Structures are given as C-alpha cells and as structure tokens.
C-alpha cells in the first residue's frame, strides 16, 4: 500500500518539476496498434459514405473487402496489380521517393506492391502458349542436337589401358 | 599428338624401301592420323577405332619378335598395400616403391623425387604405348580394307 502512495507522491513531484511530462506520455500512448485497426464492415449507405471519407476516397470508388473473416474490416479493396513501379515517374508527388501524395489511400498489401518488390500491372509481352512453345522448342532442339552428336564425340586416340591378367598378352614395340 | 610421336620409330615416315612383311605399317600415313580423330571416326567409322579400343589383330602380326610386358609387383604385394584396382598396372611396382619411400621419409618427402618421377615416367610410357597400339590398330584396319578391295 505504501508503495502505491510513494509512487503517487513521486508522480506529483515529477509533475511539479516538469508540467509537460504527462501530456507527453499521453501523446505517446496514442497510435497504438488498436488505432490502426479498421472498423467494422459498413452495413448501409451512410456508413459507406463515412468510411469512404475516412479513407479519402469518393463514395463510388469505395468498395470494402469481402467479409471472409480475414480481418480487413472497412478497409477499401483497391484491386490487384497496382504496383508502385507502374506509376508515372515524372509526376511531382508529395513524397517522390514512394511516388505517393498526401492522403493517398494505400493498398492493403502496400508492403508487397513497393517499387522494389512486385508489380503485375502490365500485360506480358507474349501469350503463355508462345512462352511454352519457345521453351519446349529450345529444350527439344538441344536434346536432338545432343543425341544426334552422341556418336561424334571427341576422344583421345588411345587403345584400352593394359592391365596384367585381363586375358590378353601385352607387348612393347621393342624386339627381343 | 604427331610432334610428340616423331621421336618414336614406329611413327616416323620412312623413306621408300622394299615392301616386306615388316614395313606395311609405315605406309598410308595420312593427315587424319595427326589430328582430328573425332572427324576421322565420323567419316571413316569402319577404319578409325573408337575410344579405348581393344586391339583386334594378332599382336605378333608383322613382327619378327616382340618383347612381352612383365608385371613385377605381385598380387599379394598390391593387396597388402591396398592399391586401388586402377593402379594395378605394369607400373605398380614403381608406385609401391614411391609410396614406401614416402612412408619411410615422411615428412622429408622431397627425398622421394626420384621414385616419383620414375613412376610418372613409367605411366607416361604406358600411355604412349596405348597411343601406339591405337595407331597400329588403325593402320592394320586400313591395310585390311585395302587387301579386301584388291581381292574383290
């Protein structure tokens, strides 16, 4: 019990010495992970408009994630493949290093779509069948070349090594 | 391969001399036995022997006499030294001597330089003998083909 009173007295003395201290502590305690947590999925039009305003989106742009229990809540679904890489590099962004403006809504997977990570905004140059055809063509071409040249290998022009007891008599080229 | 073999009598181009049983081997020296054995095998697969070919002709064919190779190391010696099977060739006695020398003089193994080079020279000469056997096989096949052509 006395420890509690001693603690309170110490806090009072600290407050008297530095009036800003507890304001500072209270401000530091804001911004916990509970403050980053999205709200519940909006049920009606009014809540939708409020959520769109909260995330700096137009009401017709706002579309929450499906309620499948993965915990995105009212966070807007911004679609897929919006890599930062595909953004205009010459636009005067507020934060040019991230190509981002103030109050711009971030994708829920922004850690994936960073400029140094992943982007699938552009279509591949060729179709999948063309990629497969060139792969199979190159591989089977190499294999065909390999099997065709199998009988034309380089080798050293030497006869088999002579071991005593291999069933043959061995001679030098000197005469006795 | 050719400059290396020039010093061996068997491959030296001989001046034209009387045809006899013993000099058939000096005829038909063509360029394809100097280099390009893979190419020669591709264009003449019936004459050019393949890699590590086993000689098919009688070893005494064309020789008055021929020295037989002698194996000096015994099987017991090689087994007790745990010599790998691929080292049990006609140079095995020199390898055994070299290894024994190393074991005796360690760590002053530089004293075994004579044994080492003796062994390596033996292996080199063994390899040269294989090259000669290959070339003999090739030329004998060439000769066989010509004889068959003349007979036909």
Tab-separated table of C-alpha atoms in Angstrom:
chain	number	residue	atom	x	y	z
A	1	UNK	CA	0.000	0.000	0.000
A	2	UNK	CA	2.770	2.355	0.930
A	3	UNK	CA	4.455	1.613	-2.406
A	4	UNK	CA	1.379	2.981	-4.197
A	5	UNK	CA	1.355	6.180	-2.124
A	6	UNK	CA	5.098	6.605	-2.578
A	7	UNK	CA	4.597	6.184	-6.335
A	8	UNK	CA	1.822	8.773	-6.399
A	9	UNK	CA	3.963	11.212	-4.431
A	10	UNK	CA	6.844	10.671	-6.853
A	11	UNK	CA	4.472	11.320	-9.780
A	12	UNK	CA	3.250	14.530	-8.149
A	13	UNK	CA	6.817	15.705	-7.687
A	14	UNK	CA	7.666	14.859	-11.259
A	15	UNK	CA	4.585	16.738	-12.489
A	16	UNK	CA	5.590	19.750	-10.429
A	17	UNK	CA	9.116	19.645	-11.808
A	18	UNK	CA	8.036	19.196	-15.457
A	19	UNK	CA	4.397	20.075	-16.243
A	20	UNK	CA	4.705	18.781	-19.851
A	21	UNK	CA	5.675	15.268	-18.781
A	22	UNK	CA	2.264	13.599	-18.516
A	23	UNK	CA	0.969	15.299	-21.647
A	24	UNK	CA	3.966	13.819	-23.415
A	25	UNK	CA	3.269	10.342	-22.058
A	26	UNK	CA	-0.418	10.575	-23.046
A	27	UNK	CA	0.516	11.654	-26.543
A	28	UNK	CA	2.975	8.790	-26.852
A	29	UNK	CA	0.300	6.294	-25.886
A	30	UNK	CA	-1.866	7.394	-28.837
A	31	UNK	CA	-1.149	5.493	-32.026
A	32	UNK	CA	-1.260	2.010	-30.615
A	33	UNK	CA	-1.991	-0.890	-32.891
A	34	UNK	CA	-5.658	-0.655	-31.836
A	35	UNK	CA	-5.725	2.733	-33.557
A	36	UNK	CA	-4.581	1.184	-36.855
A	37	UNK	CA	-7.294	-1.434	-36.696
A	38	UNK	CA	-10.034	-0.944	-39.322
A	39	UNK	CA	-13.614	-0.516	-38.215
A	40	UNK	CA	-16.464	-2.949	-38.813
A	41	UNK	CA	-17.675	-3.502	-42.385
A	42	UNK	CA	-20.197	-0.740	-43.235
A	43	UNK	CA	-23.776	-2.008	-43.339
A	44	UNK	CA	-25.677	0.819	-45.038
A	45	UNK	CA	-25.162	3.698	-47.456
A	46	UNK	CA	-24.459	6.233	-44.730
A	47	UNK	CA	-21.742	4.149	-43.141
A	48	UNK	CA	-20.264	3.507	-46.586
A	49	UNK	CA	-20.025	7.235	-47.276
A	50	UNK	CA	-18.454	7.813	-43.868
A	51	UNK	CA	-15.888	5.055	-44.447
A	52	UNK	CA	-15.069	6.415	-47.947
A	53	UNK	CA	-14.492	9.836	-46.436
A	54	UNK	CA	-12.314	8.320	-43.718
A	55	UNK	CA	-10.045	6.727	-46.347
A	56	UNK	CA	-10.046	9.829	-48.630
A	57	UNK	CA	-11.977	8.057	-51.407
A	58	UNK	CA	-15.011	9.088	-53.445
A	59	UNK	CA	-18.137	7.168	-52.327
A	60	UNK	CA	-18.459	5.497	-55.757
A	61	UNK	CA	-14.783	4.362	-55.575
A	62	UNK	CA	-15.164	2.818	-52.143
A	63	UNK	CA	-15.557	-0.963	-52.017
A	64	UNK	CA	-14.684	-2.939	-48.877
A	65	UNK	CA	-13.108	-6.398	-48.892
A	66	UNK	CA	-15.394	-9.441	-48.721
A	67	UNK	CA	-16.364	-10.357	-45.163
A	68	UNK	CA	-14.463	-13.655	-45.088
A	69	UNK	CA	-13.077	-13.340	-41.576
A	70	UNK	CA	-9.565	-12.324	-42.609
A	71	UNK	CA	-9.863	-9.047	-40.746
A	72	UNK	CA	-9.733	-6.228	-43.314
A	73	UNK	CA	-12.961	-4.715	-41.924
A	74	UNK	CA	-13.938	-1.479	-43.664
A	75	UNK	CA	-10.559	-1.076	-45.368
A	76	UNK	CA	-11.128	-0.403	-49.093
A	77	UNK	CA	-10.279	-3.008	-51.717
A	78	UNK	CA	-8.200	-1.183	-54.320
A	79	UNK	CA	-7.935	-4.101	-56.773
A	80	UNK	CA	-4.846	-6.059	-57.736
A	81	UNK	CA	-1.671	-5.392	-59.627
A	82	UNK	CA	-1.294	-1.737	-58.740
A	83	UNK	CA	2.451	-1.801	-58.423
A	84	UNK	CA	4.104	1.468	-57.455
A	85	UNK	CA	6.505	0.724	-60.322
A	86	UNK	CA	3.753	1.399	-62.869
A	87	UNK	CA	3.079	4.904	-61.593
A	88	UNK	CA	4.207	7.926	-63.590
A	89	UNK	CA	7.796	8.682	-62.558
A	90	UNK	CA	7.605	12.359	-63.722
A	91	UNK	CA	4.589	13.463	-61.674
A	92	UNK	CA	5.510	15.891	-58.845
A	93	UNK	CA	4.461	13.702	-55.919
A	94	UNK	CA	4.362	14.972	-52.361
A	95	UNK	CA	6.638	12.056	-51.412
A	96	UNK	CA	8.583	11.380	-54.601
A	97	UNK	CA	10.651	8.548	-53.136
A	98	UNK	CA	7.460	6.497	-52.656
A	99	UNK	CA	5.539	8.089	-55.568
A	100	UNK	CA	2.835	8.993	-53.110
A	101	UNK	CA	0.690	12.044	-52.372
A	102	UNK	CA	-0.621	13.243	-49.033
A	103	UNK	CA	-3.834	11.395	-48.002
A	104	UNK	CA	-3.484	8.962	-50.852
A	105	UNK	CA	-5.145	5.676	-49.925
A	106	UNK	CA	-2.668	2.830	-49.545
A	107	UNK	CA	-3.321	-0.649	-50.806
A	108	UNK	CA	-3.815	-3.204	-48.033
A	109	UNK	CA	-0.791	-5.089	-49.431
A	110	UNK	CA	1.362	-1.992	-49.875
A	111	UNK	CA	4.357	-3.864	-48.448
A	112	UNK	CA	4.076	-6.232	-51.421
A	113	UNK	CA	3.496	-3.646	-54.134
A	114	UNK	CA	6.526	-1.488	-53.300
A	115	UNK	CA	8.722	-0.385	-56.174
A	116	UNK	CA	11.441	-2.868	-55.213
A	117	UNK	CA	9.036	-5.810	-54.811
A	118	UNK	CA	6.270	-6.761	-57.165
A	119	UNK	CA	4.138	-5.348	-59.923
A	120	UNK	CA	1.907	-7.074	-62.430
A	121	UNK	CA	0.240	-4.041	-63.899
A	122	UNK	CA	1.458	-4.574	-67.449
A	123	UNK	CA	0.408	-7.484	-69.609
A	124	UNK	CA	3.139	-9.993	-70.533
A	125	UNK	CA	4.599	-9.425	-73.989
A	126	UNK	CA	3.654	-12.851	-75.398
A	127	UNK	CA	0.903	-15.334	-74.659
A	128	UNK	CA	1.503	-18.308	-72.394
A	129	UNK	CA	1.324	-20.742	-75.319
A	130	UNK	CA	4.081	-18.818	-77.080
A	131	UNK	CA	6.259	-18.982	-73.979
A	132	UNK	CA	5.670	-22.729	-73.688
A	133	UNK	CA	6.344	-23.281	-77.379
A	134	UNK	CA	9.677	-21.465	-77.257
A	135	UNK	CA	10.694	-23.309	-74.085
A	136	UNK	CA	9.844	-26.723	-75.490
A	137	UNK	CA	11.437	-25.800	-78.825
A	138	UNK	CA	14.737	-24.770	-77.292
A	139	UNK	CA	14.876	-27.769	-74.960
A	140	UNK	CA	13.981	-30.349	-77.593
A	141	UNK	CA	16.354	-28.695	-80.060
A	142	UNK	CA	19.216	-29.031	-77.580
A	143	UNK	CA	18.254	-32.638	-76.843
A	144	UNK	CA	18.007	-33.510	-80.536
A	145	UNK	CA	21.438	-31.979	-81.142
A	146	UNK	CA	22.836	-33.896	-78.181
A	147	UNK	CA	21.527	-37.266	-79.338
A	148	UNK	CA	22.456	-36.625	-82.945
A	149	UNK	CA	26.073	-35.817	-81.977
A	150	UNK	CA	26.297	-38.681	-79.493
A	151	UNK	CA	28.358	-40.776	-81.955
A	152	UNK	CA	30.656	-37.922	-82.977
A	153	UNK	CA	32.282	-37.203	-79.665
A	154	UNK	CA	35.853	-36.059	-79.168
A	155	UNK	CA	38.086	-38.691	-77.652
A	156	UNK	CA	41.739	-39.420	-77.114
A	157	UNK	CA	43.233	-41.711	-79.721
A	158	UNK	CA	44.496	-44.356	-77.312
A	159	UNK	CA	43.809	-48.050	-77.011
A	160	UNK	CA	42.397	-49.555	-73.841
A	161	UNK	CA	44.703	-49.462	-70.821
A	162	UNK	CA	46.707	-52.630	-70.413
A	163	UNK	CA	46.329	-54.464	-67.130
A	164	UNK	CA	48.034	-57.756	-66.337
A	165	UNK	CA	45.528	-60.561	-66.052
A	166	UNK	CA	42.856	-59.117	-68.338
A	167	UNK	CA	43.052	-62.179	-70.579
A	168	UNK	CA	45.389	-60.755	-73.230
A	169	UNK	CA	49.136	-60.803	-73.743
A	170	UNK	CA	50.714	-57.366	-73.872
A	171	UNK	CA	53.823	-56.446	-75.779
A	172	UNK	CA	56.034	-53.433	-76.118
A	173	UNK	CA	57.164	-52.293	-79.557
A	174	UNK	CA	60.754	-53.362	-78.897
A	175	UNK	CA	62.124	-56.551	-80.331
A	176	UNK	CA	63.692	-59.098	-78.053
B	1	UNK	CA	49.991	-35.780	-80.989
B	2	UNK	CA	52.231	-36.032	-84.000
B	3	UNK	CA	55.234	-33.957	-82.839
B	4	UNK	CA	55.245	-35.954	-79.643
B	5	UNK	CA	55.449	-39.214	-81.519
B	6	UNK	CA	58.054	-38.204	-84.052
B	7	UNK	CA	60.798	-39.460	-81.807
B	8	UNK	CA	59.360	-42.969	-81.787
B	9	UNK	CA	60.480	-45.094	-84.643
B	10	UNK	CA	57.136	-46.673	-85.292
B	11	UNK	CA	55.564	-43.443	-86.458
B	12	UNK	CA	58.442	-41.915	-88.317
B	13	UNK	CA	57.764	-41.577	-92.014
B	14	UNK	CA	60.243	-43.950	-93.547
B	15	UNK	CA	61.944	-43.374	-96.855
B	16	UNK	CA	60.606	-45.627	-99.570
B	17	UNK	CA	62.008	-49.052	-99.074
B	18	UNK	CA	61.377	-52.543	-100.182
B	19	UNK	CA	57.941	-53.837	-99.388
B	20	UNK	CA	58.208	-56.562	-96.823
B	21	UNK	CA	56.043	-58.082	-94.191
B	22	UNK	CA	57.509	-55.814	-91.548
B	23	UNK	CA	57.130	-52.422	-93.184
B	24	UNK	CA	53.462	-52.416	-94.080
B	25	UNK	CA	52.869	-50.347	-91.016
B	26	UNK	CA	54.777	-47.379	-92.423
B	27	UNK	CA	52.580	-46.995	-95.449
B	28	UNK	CA	49.400	-44.944	-95.700
B	29	UNK	CA	50.404	-42.263	-93.284
B	30	UNK	CA	47.664	-39.737	-93.895
B	31	UNK	CA	46.820	-36.441	-92.348
B	32	UNK	CA	43.849	-37.775	-90.465
B	33	UNK	CA	46.097	-39.647	-88.070
B	34	UNK	CA	47.779	-36.445	-86.976
B	35	UNK	CA	44.763	-34.544	-85.727
B	36	UNK	CA	41.008	-34.709	-85.815
B	37	UNK	CA	40.417	-38.272	-84.715
B	38	UNK	CA	36.761	-37.488	-83.956
B	39	UNK	CA	36.336	-36.206	-87.513
B	40	UNK	CA	38.147	-39.218	-88.919
B	41	UNK	CA	35.875	-41.512	-86.933
B	42	UNK	CA	32.829	-39.703	-88.279
B	43	UNK	CA	33.864	-40.032	-91.931
B	44	UNK	CA	35.559	-43.462	-91.723
B	45	UNK	CA	33.847	-45.370	-88.916
B	46	UNK	CA	34.956	-48.727	-90.366
B	47	UNK	CA	38.669	-47.848	-90.231
B	48	UNK	CA	39.076	-45.415	-87.336
B	49	UNK	CA	38.985	-47.175	-83.979
B	50	UNK	CA	36.827	-45.758	-81.236
B	51	UNK	CA	37.912	-44.530	-77.812
B	52	UNK	CA	39.736	-47.117	-75.656
B	53	UNK	CA	39.601	-49.635	-78.485
B	54	UNK	CA	40.627	-53.219	-77.842
B	55	UNK	CA	43.192	-54.349	-80.438
B	56	UNK	CA	41.652	-56.995	-82.704
B	57	UNK	CA	44.664	-58.140	-84.711
B	58	UNK	CA	47.302	-60.668	-83.753
B	59	UNK	CA	49.884	-58.750	-81.705
B	60	UNK	CA	52.748	-60.551	-83.470
B	61	UNK	CA	51.473	-59.662	-86.960
B	62	UNK	CA	54.346	-58.038	-88.841
B	63	UNK	CA	56.898	-58.543	-86.063
B	64	UNK	CA	59.894	-60.844	-86.087
B	65	UNK	CA	59.892	-60.798	-82.324
B	66	UNK	CA	58.297	-58.620	-79.724
B	67	UNK	CA	59.154	-58.108	-76.087
B	68	UNK	CA	56.366	-59.139	-73.748
B	69	UNK	CA	55.476	-56.813	-70.905
B	70	UNK	CA	56.262	-58.194	-67.481
B	71	UNK	CA	54.359	-57.478	-64.313
B	72	UNK	CA	56.822	-57.103	-61.462
B	73	UNK	CA	54.595	-56.384	-58.465
B	74	UNK	CA	52.773	-59.462	-57.177
B	75	UNK	CA	49.108	-59.640	-56.346
B	76	UNK	CA	49.947	-60.167	-52.662
B	77	UNK	CA	52.060	-57.008	-52.573
B	78	UNK	CA	49.387	-54.940	-54.232
B	79	UNK	CA	46.677	-56.318	-51.988
B	80	UNK	CA	48.622	-55.719	-48.806
B	81	UNK	CA	49.301	-52.141	-49.955
B	82	UNK	CA	45.548	-51.746	-50.685
B	83	UNK	CA	46.367	-50.453	-54.148
B	84	UNK	CA	43.221	-49.323	-55.975
B	85	UNK	CA	42.310	-51.585	-58.902
B	86	UNK	CA	43.017	-48.876	-61.473
B	87	UNK	CA	46.599	-48.561	-60.208
B	88	UNK	CA	47.408	-52.262	-60.594
B	89	UNK	CA	49.019	-51.825	-63.985
B	90	UNK	CA	52.534	-52.564	-65.242
B	91	UNK	CA	53.900	-49.622	-63.239
B	92	UNK	CA	52.531	-50.837	-59.905
B	93	UNK	CA	55.956	-51.832	-58.552
B	94	UNK	CA	57.193	-48.270	-59.022
B	95	UNK	CA	54.121	-46.861	-57.330
B	96	UNK	CA	54.667	-49.235	-54.406
B	97	UNK	CA	58.278	-48.123	-54.172
B	98	UNK	CA	57.262	-44.475	-54.247
B	99	UNK	CA	54.641	-44.941	-51.543
B	100	UNK	CA	57.050	-46.917	-49.381
B	101	UNK	CA	59.614	-44.148	-49.767
B	102	UNK	CA	57.085	-41.535	-48.718
B	103	UNK	CA	56.094	-43.552	-45.680
B	104	UNK	CA	59.745	-44.029	-44.715
B	105	UNK	CA	60.967	-40.476	-45.130
B	106	UNK	CA	57.916	-38.505	-44.043
B	107	UNK	CA	57.925	-35.506	-43.562
B	108	UNK	CA	61.012	-35.141	-45.764
B	109	UNK	CA	59.184	-36.439	-48.824
B	110	UNK	CA	61.306	-34.388	-51.187
B	111	UNK	CA	63.776	-37.235	-50.869
B	112	UNK	CA	61.407	-39.357	-52.978
B	113	UNK	CA	61.699	-37.212	-56.076
B	114	UNK	CA	63.491	-39.946	-57.947
B	115	UNK	CA	60.819	-42.552	-57.168
B	116	UNK	CA	58.080	-40.135	-58.060
B	117	UNK	CA	59.466	-39.237	-61.451
B	118	UNK	CA	60.377	-42.833	-62.115
B	119	UNK	CA	56.744	-43.787	-61.569
B	120	UNK	CA	55.333	-40.884	-63.581
B	121	UNK	CA	57.684	-41.615	-66.477
B	122	UNK	CA	56.539	-45.220	-66.410
B	123	UNK	CA	52.905	-44.106	-66.608
B	124	UNK	CA	53.749	-41.734	-69.451
B	125	UNK	CA	55.419	-44.514	-71.391
B	126	UNK	CA	52.424	-46.732	-70.732
B	127	UNK	CA	50.202	-44.056	-72.241
B	128	UNK	CA	52.459	-43.690	-75.261
B	129	UNK	CA	52.242	-47.444	-75.728
B	130	UNK	CA	48.452	-47.150	-75.762
B	131	UNK	CA	48.681	-44.454	-78.422
B	132	UNK	CA	50.942	-46.698	-80.473
B	133	UNK	CA	48.558	-49.621	-80.133
B	134	UNK	CA	45.697	-47.410	-81.269
B	135	UNK	CA	47.611	-46.236	-84.304
B	136	UNK	CA	48.697	-49.802	-85.118
B	137	UNK	CA	45.074	-50.913	-84.956
B	138	UNK	CA	44.022	-48.080	-87.246
B	139	UNK	CA	46.689	-48.794	-89.826
B	140	UNK	CA	46.029	-52.518	-89.745
B	141	UNK	CA	42.353	-51.875	-90.371
B	142	UNK	CA	43.289	-49.610	-93.267
B	143	UNK	CA	45.506	-52.370	-94.661
B	144	UNK	CA	42.779	-54.975	-94.194
B	145	UNK	CA	40.382	-52.797	-96.133
B	146	UNK	CA	42.832	-52.377	-98.998
B	147	UNK	CA	43.534	-56.092	-99.140
B	148	UNK	CA	39.799	-56.785	-99.301
B	149	UNK	CA	39.395	-54.198	-102.049
B	150	UNK	CA	42.206	-55.748	-104.071
B	151	UNK	CA	40.797	-59.223	-103.582
B	152	UNK	CA	37.314	-58.200	-104.693
